[in-house]
XYZ file of C-alpha atoms in Angstrom:
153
model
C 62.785 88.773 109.104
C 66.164 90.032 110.600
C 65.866 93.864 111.134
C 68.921 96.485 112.240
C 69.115 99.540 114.381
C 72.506 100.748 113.985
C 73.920 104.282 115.816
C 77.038 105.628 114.514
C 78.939 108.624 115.092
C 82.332 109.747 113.035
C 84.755 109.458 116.331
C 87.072 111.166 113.789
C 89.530 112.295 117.009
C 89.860 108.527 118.224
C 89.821 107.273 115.014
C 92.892 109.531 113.538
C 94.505 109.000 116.767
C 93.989 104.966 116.195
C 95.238 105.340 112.610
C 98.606 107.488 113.643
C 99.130 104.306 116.769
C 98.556 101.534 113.693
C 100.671 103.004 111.418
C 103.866 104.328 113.175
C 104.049 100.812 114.367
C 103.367 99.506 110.807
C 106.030 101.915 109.587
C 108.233 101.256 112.604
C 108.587 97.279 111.784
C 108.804 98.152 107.974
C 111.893 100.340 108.791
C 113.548 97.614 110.647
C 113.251 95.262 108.023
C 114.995 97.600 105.811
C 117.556 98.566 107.764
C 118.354 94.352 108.582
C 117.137 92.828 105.591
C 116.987 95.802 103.092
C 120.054 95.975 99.614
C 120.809 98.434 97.855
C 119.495 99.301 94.516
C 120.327 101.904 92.169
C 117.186 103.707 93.295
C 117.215 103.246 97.437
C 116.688 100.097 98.565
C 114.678 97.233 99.062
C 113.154 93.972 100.143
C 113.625 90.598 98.325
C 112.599 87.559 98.774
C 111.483 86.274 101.967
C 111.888 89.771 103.557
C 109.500 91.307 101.740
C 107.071 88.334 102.345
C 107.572 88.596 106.136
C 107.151 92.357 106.105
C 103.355 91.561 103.962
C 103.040 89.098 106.634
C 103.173 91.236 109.868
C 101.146 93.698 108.003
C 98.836 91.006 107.954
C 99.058 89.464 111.496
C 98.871 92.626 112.616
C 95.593 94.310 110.925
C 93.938 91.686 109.919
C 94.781 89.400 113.287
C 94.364 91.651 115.924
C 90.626 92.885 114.472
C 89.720 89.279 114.454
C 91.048 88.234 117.804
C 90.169 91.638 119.819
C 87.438 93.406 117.620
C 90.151 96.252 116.447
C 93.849 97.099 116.094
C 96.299 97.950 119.304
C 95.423 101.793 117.818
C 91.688 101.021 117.969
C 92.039 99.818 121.501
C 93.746 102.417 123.231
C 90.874 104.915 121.843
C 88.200 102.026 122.763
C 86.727 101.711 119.044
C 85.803 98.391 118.258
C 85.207 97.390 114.374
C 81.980 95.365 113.695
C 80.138 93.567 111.009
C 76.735 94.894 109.779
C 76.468 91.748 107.050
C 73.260 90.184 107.338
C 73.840 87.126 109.973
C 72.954 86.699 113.574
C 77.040 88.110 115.004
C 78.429 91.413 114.707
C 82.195 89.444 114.281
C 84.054 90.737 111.555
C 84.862 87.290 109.127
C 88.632 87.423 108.143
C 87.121 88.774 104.346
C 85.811 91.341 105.930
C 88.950 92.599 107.764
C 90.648 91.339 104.256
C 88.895 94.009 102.530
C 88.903 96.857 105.640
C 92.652 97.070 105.285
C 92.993 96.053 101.168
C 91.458 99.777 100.818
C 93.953 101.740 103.258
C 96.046 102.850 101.073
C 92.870 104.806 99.008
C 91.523 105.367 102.538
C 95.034 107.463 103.760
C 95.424 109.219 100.898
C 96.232 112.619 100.887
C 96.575 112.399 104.633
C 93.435 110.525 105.005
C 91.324 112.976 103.423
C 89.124 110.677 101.155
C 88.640 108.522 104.223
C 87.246 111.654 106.682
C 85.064 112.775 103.763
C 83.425 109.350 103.751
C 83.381 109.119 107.226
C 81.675 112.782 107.884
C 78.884 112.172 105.192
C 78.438 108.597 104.899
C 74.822 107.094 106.892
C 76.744 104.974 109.227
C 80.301 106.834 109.359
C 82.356 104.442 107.025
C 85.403 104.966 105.334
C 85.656 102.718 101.887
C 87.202 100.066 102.999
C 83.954 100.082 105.696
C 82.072 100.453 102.850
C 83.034 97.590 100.683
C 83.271 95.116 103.792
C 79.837 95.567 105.489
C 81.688 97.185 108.818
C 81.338 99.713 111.114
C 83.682 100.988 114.071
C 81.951 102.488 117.065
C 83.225 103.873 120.405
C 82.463 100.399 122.499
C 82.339 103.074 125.886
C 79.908 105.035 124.203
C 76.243 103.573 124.751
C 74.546 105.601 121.636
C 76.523 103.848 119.494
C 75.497 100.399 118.394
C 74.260 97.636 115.889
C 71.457 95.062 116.992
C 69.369 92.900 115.409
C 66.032 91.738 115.878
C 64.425 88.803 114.246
């Protein structure tokens, strides 16, 4: 029988500062796109077309890819907070449904300048956010030895 022992704490400092890294460079390769790819519309402007597939693309390379190949985004790095999986199986790797549904939520998770997402994360049992919630993950502070997920069978 598998059994957990998970430690979390809210790292709200690293994780807000993670968040502001991920999305000014989110927003940052949006704005590009609009200013080189972007026409005008009677209401602002826009993306069309393959433009606004390659913009949902990076969002995707970016999120989803960098959690699966380094265990967090560029933002999670620099605060060293690493995102893990607390599904039942033998690995704490995230599965690219699980990062899927992390970042699916963000937009629920940063509203109101992220206050729905630091409410969950301040009185949730493991520090989750709902996108955390719905994917079975937790993010710890990988320098920070009381904070952890391992399994014993």
């Amino acid at each position: 029988m598998n059994q957990e022992k998970i430690a979390t704490k809210p790292n709200l400092k690293k994780r807000i500062g993670a968040g502001l890294i991920d999305y000014s460079l989110m927003f940052g390769m949006t704005l590009v796109m609009f200013l080189y790819f972007g026409e005008k519309t009677s209401t602002g402007y826009g993306l069309h077309g393959f433009p606004a597939l390659a913009n949902t693309l990076m969002w995707c390379a970016y999120m989803i890819g960098f959690e699966l190949k380094f265990g967090g985004t560029l933002g999670n790095l620099v605060f060293d907070l690493q995102v893990i999986s607390i599904k039942d199986s033998n690995t704490t790797s995230l599965t690219l449904g699980q990062s899927f549904k992390r970042h699916l939520l963000d937009m629920l998770d940063l509203w109101f300048f992220g206050l729905l997402g630091i409410l969950l994360i301040k009185n949730t049992k493991y520090n989750q956010r709902l996108g955390d919630i719905w994917a079975k993950t937790i993010v710890i502070d990988s320098k920070d030895s009381t904070q952890f997920c391992k399994r014993f069978v």
